[in-house]
Coordinates of C-alpha atoms and ligand atoms in Angstrom, one line a residue:
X1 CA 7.2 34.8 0.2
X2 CA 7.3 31.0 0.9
X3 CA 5.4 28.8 -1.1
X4 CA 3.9 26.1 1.4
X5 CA 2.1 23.4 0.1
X6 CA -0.3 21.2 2.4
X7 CA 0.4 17.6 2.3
X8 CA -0.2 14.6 3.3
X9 CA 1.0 10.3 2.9
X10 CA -1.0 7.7 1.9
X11 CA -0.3 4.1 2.6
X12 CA 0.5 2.6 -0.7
X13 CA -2.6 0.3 -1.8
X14 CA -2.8 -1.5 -5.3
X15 CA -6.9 -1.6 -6.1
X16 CA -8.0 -3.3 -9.2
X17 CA -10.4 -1.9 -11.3
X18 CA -12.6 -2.4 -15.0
X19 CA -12.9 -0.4 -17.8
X20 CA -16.6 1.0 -18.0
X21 CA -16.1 3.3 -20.5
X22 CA -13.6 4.8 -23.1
X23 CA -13.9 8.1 -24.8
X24 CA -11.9 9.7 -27.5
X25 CA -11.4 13.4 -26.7
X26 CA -9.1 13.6 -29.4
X27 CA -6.9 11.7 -32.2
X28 CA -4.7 11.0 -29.9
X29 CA -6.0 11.1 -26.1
X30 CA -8.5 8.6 -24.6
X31 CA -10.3 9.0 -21.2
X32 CA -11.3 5.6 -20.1
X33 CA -13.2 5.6 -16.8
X34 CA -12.7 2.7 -14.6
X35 CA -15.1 1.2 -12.3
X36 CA -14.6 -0.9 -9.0
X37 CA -15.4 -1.5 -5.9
X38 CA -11.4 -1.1 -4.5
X39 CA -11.2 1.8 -5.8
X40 CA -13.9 3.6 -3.7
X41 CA -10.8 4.9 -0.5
X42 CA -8.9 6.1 -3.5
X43 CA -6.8 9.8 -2.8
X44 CA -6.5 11.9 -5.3
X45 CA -6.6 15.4 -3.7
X46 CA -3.4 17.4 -5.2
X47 CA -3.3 18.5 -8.6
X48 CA 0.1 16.7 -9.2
X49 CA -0.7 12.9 -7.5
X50 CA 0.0 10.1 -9.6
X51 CA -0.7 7.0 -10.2
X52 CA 1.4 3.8 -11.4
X53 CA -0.8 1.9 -13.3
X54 CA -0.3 -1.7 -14.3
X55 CA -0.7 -2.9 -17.6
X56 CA -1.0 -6.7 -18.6
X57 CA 2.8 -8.0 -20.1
X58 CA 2.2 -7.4 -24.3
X59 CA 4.3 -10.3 -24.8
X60 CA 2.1 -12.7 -23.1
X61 CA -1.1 -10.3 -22.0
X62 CA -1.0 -11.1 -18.6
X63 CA -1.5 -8.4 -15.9
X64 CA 1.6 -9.4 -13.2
X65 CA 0.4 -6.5 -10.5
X66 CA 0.8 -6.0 -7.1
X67 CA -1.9 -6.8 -4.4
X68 CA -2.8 -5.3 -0.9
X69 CA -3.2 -8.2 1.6
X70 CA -3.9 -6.9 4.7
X71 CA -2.8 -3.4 4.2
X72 CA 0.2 -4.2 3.0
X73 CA 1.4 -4.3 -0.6
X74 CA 2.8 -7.7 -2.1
X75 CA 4.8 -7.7 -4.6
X76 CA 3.9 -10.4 -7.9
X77 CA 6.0 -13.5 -7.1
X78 CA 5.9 -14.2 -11.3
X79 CA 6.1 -12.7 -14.3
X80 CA 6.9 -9.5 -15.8
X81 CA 5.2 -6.0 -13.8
X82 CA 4.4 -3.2 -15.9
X83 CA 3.5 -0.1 -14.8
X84 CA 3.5 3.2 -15.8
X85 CA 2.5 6.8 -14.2
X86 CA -0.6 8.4 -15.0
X87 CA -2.7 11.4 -13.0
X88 CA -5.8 10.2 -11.5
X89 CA -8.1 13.1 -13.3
X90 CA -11.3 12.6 -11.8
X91 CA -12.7 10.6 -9.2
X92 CA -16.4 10.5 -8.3
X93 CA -19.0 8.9 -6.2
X94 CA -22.0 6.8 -8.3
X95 CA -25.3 5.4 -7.5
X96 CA -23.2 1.7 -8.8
X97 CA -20.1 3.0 -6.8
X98 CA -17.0 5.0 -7.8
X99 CA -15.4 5.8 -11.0
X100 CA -11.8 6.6 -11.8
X101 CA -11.2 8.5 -15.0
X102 CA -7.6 8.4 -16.5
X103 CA -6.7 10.4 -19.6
X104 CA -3.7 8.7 -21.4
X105 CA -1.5 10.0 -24.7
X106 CA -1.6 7.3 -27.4
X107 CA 2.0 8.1 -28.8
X108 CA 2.9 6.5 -31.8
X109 CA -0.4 6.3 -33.5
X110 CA -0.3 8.7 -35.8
X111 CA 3.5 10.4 -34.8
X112 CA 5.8 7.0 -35.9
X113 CA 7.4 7.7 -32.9
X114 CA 7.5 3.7 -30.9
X115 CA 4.3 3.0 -28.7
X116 CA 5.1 1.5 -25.3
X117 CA 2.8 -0.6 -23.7
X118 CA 0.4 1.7 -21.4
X119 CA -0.1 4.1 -24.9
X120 CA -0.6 0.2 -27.0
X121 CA -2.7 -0.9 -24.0
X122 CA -5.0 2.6 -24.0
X123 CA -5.4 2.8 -27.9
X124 CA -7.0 -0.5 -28.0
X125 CA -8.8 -0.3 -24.5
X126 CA -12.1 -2.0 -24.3
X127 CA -15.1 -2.1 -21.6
X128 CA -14.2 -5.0 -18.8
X129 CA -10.7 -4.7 -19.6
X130 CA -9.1 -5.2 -16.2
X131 CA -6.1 -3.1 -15.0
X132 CA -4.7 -2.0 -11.2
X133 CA -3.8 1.1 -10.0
X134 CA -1.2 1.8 -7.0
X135 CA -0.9 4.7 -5.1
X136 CA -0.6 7.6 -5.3
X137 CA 1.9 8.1 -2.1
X138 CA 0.9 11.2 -1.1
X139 CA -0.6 14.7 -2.4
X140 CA 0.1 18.3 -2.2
X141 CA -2.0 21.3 -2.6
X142 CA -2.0 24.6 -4.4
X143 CA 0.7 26.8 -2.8
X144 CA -1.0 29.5 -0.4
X145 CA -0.9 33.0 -0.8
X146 CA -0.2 32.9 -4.6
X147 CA -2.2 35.5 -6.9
X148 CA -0.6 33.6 -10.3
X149 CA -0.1 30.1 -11.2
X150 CA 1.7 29.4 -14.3
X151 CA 1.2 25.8 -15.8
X152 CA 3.2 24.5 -19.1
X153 CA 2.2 21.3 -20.0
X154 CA 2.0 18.9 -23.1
X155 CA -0.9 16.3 -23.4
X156 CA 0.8 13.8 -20.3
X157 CA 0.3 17.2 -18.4
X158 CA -2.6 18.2 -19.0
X159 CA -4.9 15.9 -16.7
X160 CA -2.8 17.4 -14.3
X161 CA -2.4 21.1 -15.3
X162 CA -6.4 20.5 -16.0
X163 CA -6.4 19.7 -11.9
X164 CA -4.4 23.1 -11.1
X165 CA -7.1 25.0 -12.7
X166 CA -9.6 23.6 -10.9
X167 CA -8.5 23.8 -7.6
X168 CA -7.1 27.1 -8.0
X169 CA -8.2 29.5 -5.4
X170 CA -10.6 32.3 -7.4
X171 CA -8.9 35.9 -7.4
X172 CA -5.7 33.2 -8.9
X173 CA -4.5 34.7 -12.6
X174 CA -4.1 31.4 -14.3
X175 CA -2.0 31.4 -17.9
X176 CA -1.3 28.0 -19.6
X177 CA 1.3 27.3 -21.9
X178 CA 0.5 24.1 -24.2
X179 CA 3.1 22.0 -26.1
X180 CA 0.8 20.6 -28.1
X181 CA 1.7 18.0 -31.3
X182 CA -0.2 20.0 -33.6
X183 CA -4.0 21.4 -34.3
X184 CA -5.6 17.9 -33.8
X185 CA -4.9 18.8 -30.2
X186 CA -6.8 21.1 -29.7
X187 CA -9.9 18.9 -29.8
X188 CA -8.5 18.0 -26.4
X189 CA -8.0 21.6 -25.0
X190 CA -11.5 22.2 -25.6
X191 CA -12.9 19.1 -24.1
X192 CA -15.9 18.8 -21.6
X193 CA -14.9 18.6 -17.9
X194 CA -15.6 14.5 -16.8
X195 CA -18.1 16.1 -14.7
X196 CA -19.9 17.8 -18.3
X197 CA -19.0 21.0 -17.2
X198 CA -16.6 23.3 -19.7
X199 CA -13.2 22.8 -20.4
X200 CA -11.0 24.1 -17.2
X201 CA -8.5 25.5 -19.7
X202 CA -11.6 28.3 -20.8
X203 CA -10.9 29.7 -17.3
X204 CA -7.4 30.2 -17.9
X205 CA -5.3 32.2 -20.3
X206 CA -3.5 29.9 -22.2
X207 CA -1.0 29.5 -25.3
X208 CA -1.3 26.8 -27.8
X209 CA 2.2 25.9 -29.1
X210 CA 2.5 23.5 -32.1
X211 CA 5.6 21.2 -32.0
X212 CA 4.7 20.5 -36.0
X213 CA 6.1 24.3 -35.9
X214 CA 9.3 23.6 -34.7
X215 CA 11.5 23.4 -31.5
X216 CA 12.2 25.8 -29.0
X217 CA 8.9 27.3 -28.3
X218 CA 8.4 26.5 -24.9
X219 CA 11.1 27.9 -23.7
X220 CA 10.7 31.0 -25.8
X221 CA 6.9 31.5 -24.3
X222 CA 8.2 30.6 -20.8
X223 CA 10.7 34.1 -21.7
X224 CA 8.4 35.8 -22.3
X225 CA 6.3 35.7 -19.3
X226 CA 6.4 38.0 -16.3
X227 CA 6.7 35.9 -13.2
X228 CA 6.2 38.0 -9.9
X229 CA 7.1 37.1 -6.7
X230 CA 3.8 35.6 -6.2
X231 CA 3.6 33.4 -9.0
X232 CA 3.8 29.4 -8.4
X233 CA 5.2 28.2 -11.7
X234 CA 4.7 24.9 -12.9
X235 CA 5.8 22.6 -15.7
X236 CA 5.9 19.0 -16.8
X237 CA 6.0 17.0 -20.2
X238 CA 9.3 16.0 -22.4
X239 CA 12.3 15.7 -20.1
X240 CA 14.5 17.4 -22.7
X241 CA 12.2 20.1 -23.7
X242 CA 11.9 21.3 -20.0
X243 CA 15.4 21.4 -19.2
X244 CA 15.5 25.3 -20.7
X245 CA 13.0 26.1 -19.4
X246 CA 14.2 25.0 -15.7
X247 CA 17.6 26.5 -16.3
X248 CA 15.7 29.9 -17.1
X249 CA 13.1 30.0 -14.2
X250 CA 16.0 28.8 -11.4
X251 CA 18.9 30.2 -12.7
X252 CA 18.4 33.5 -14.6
X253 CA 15.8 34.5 -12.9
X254 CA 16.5 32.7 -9.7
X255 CA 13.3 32.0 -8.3
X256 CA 13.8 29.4 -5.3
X257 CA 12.7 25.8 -5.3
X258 CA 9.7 26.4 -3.8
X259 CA 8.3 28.6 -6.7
X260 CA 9.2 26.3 -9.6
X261 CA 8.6 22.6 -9.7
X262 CA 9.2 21.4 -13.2
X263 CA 8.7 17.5 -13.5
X264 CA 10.2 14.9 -16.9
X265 CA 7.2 13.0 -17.7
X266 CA 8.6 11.1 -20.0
X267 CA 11.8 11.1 -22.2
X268 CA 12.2 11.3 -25.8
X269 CA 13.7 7.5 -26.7
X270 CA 13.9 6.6 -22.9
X271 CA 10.9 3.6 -21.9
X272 CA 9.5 4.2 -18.5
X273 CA 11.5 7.0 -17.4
X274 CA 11.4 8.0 -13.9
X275 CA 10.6 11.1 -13.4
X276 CA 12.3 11.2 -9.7
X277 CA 15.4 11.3 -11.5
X278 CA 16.9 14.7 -12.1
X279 CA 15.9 16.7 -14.8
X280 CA 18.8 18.1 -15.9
X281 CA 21.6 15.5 -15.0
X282 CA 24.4 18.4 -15.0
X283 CA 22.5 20.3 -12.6
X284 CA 20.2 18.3 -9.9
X285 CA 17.8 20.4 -7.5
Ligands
FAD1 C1 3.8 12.0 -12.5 C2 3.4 11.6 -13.9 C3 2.1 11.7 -14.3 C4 1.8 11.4 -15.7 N1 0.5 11.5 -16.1 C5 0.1 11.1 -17.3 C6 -1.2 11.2 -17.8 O1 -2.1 11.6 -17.0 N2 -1.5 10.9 -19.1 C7 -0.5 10.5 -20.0 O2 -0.8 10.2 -21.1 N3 0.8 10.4 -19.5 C8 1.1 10.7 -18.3 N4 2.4 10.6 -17.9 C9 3.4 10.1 -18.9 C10 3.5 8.6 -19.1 O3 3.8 8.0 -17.9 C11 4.6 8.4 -20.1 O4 4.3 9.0 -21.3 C12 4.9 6.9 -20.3 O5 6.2 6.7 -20.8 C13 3.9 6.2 -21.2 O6 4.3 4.8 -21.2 P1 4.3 3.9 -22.5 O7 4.3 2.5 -22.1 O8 3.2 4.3 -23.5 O9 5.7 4.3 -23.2 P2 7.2 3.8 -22.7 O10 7.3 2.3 -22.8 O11 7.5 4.5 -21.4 O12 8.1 4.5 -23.8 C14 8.2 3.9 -25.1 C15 8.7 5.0 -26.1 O13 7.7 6.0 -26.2 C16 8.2 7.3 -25.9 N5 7.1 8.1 -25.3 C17 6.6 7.9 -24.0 N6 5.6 8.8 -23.8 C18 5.4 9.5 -25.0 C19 4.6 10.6 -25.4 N7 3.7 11.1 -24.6 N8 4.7 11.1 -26.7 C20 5.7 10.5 -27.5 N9 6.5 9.5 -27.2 C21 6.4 9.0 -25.9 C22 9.4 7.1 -25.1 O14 10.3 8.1 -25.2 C23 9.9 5.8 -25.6 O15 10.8 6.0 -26.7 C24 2.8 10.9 -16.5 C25 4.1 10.7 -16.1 C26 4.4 11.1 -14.8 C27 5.8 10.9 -14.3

């Protein structure tokens, strides 16, 4: 079977856009919804499209950002840029316009682990707090002709594996594999929907793992799976706790590119990494 994917480009647009509100789904995970009038030609149709968000500089708090002058994207001419990549969660149409909702990690709140600026920036995010969003390039759908989807994700995944569920095709077995930092997380498994509804994870089967419980567990629950040739697997979260877990899915079982796709979000002790980079530097895709 081949996986295909439908897809399409978008031209790159930078939109600015207000905080309107900010929830805490759990200790350490905030949805903030932005508001704005730019934001209303915003795609976000794949599961997977991202994001990069700009954040005001913390050494001086100004937002250097790119704008979009005549459809075409201008760079800042001064100061410092940065940006980060987060998944668009959910995007809706209200009576006062339309409203972006982000759900971002706050590392290094209660793990001692550093906090860069997008996780400082969320955990003390306030309404009218101004930020701008670029992108996302392009999207890509749920493979056809799947009957399984397999999703591993930690929390920087789980907007995104939150997305796979819900545009999952019914008659689609979904099972979920969680990294999660330990049981405070859950409070963010079990979240509402943005849209109210019930948490898209209570459609899926899914495995809570505990990282407080030690190493190794992801790629142990990824072994013990039974991936069929009509399974789409996915993954994405800690660079170095994937690698395994990719060498496992292409190698000894050697399912083709098109049935894995396993993404570094982010790097233990790397700032901003980017996640076009290989995953696993001795062995590139
Ligand atoms: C395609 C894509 C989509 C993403 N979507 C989301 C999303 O929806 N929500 C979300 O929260 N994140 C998401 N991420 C991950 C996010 O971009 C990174 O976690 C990012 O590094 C956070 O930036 P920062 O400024 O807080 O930290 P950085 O300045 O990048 O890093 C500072 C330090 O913090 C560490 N660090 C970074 N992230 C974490 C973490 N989660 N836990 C512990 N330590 C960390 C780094 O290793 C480094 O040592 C996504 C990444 C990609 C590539």
């Amino acid at each position: 079977m081949t996986f295909e994917r439908t897809g399409s480009r978008h031209d790159l647009a930078a939109r600015r856009a207000r905080v309107a509100r900010v929830i805490r789904l759990a200790p350490s995970v905030v949805r903030v919804t932005f508001a704005g009038d730019e934001l209303a030609d915003l795609p976000a149709e794949g599961p997977e499209d991202h994001v990069k968000v700009f954040f005001p500089d913390p050494a001086t708090g100004e937002l250097h950002a790119p704008r979009t002058v005549d459809g075409t994207l201008q760079r800042p001419t001064s100061g410092v840029s940065v940006s980060r990549d987060y998944t668009p969660r959910a995007l809706r149409a209200t009576a006062d316009g339309t409203e972006l909702d982000l759900e971002l990690v706050l590392h290094g709140v209660d793990d001692g682990a550093p906090a860069g600026p997008a996780s400082s920036w969320a955990a003390s995010a306030e309404v009218g707090d101004e930020l701008v969003v670029a992108g996302p390039r392009g999207s890509r759908g749920v493979p056809a002709g799947i009957d399984r989807l397999v999703l591993v994700a930690d929390e920087t995944a789980m907007p995104a594996a939150a997305r796979w569920i819900e545009q999952a095709p019914t008659g689609v077995a979904v099972t979920v594999i969680l990294d999660l930092a330990d049981e405070k997380a859950d409070a963010y498994v079990d979240a509402p929907a943005p849209d109210g509804g019930p948490s898209p994870f209570a459609r899926a089967s899914v495995e809570r793992l505990y990282r407080i419980d030690g190493p190794g567990q992801v790629a142990e629950a990824v072994r013990s799976l039974d991936v069929g040739a009509t399974t789409f697997v996915w993954a994405a979260g800690e660079a170095t706790t994937l690698i395994p877990v990719r060498r496992y899915l292409r190698h000894e079982l050697g399912l083709p590119h098109d049935q894995v796709k396993v993404d570094g979000y982010w790097k233990r002790g790397v700032t901003n990494r980017d996640h076009h980079e290989p995953l696993d530097p001795t062995d590139p895709d």
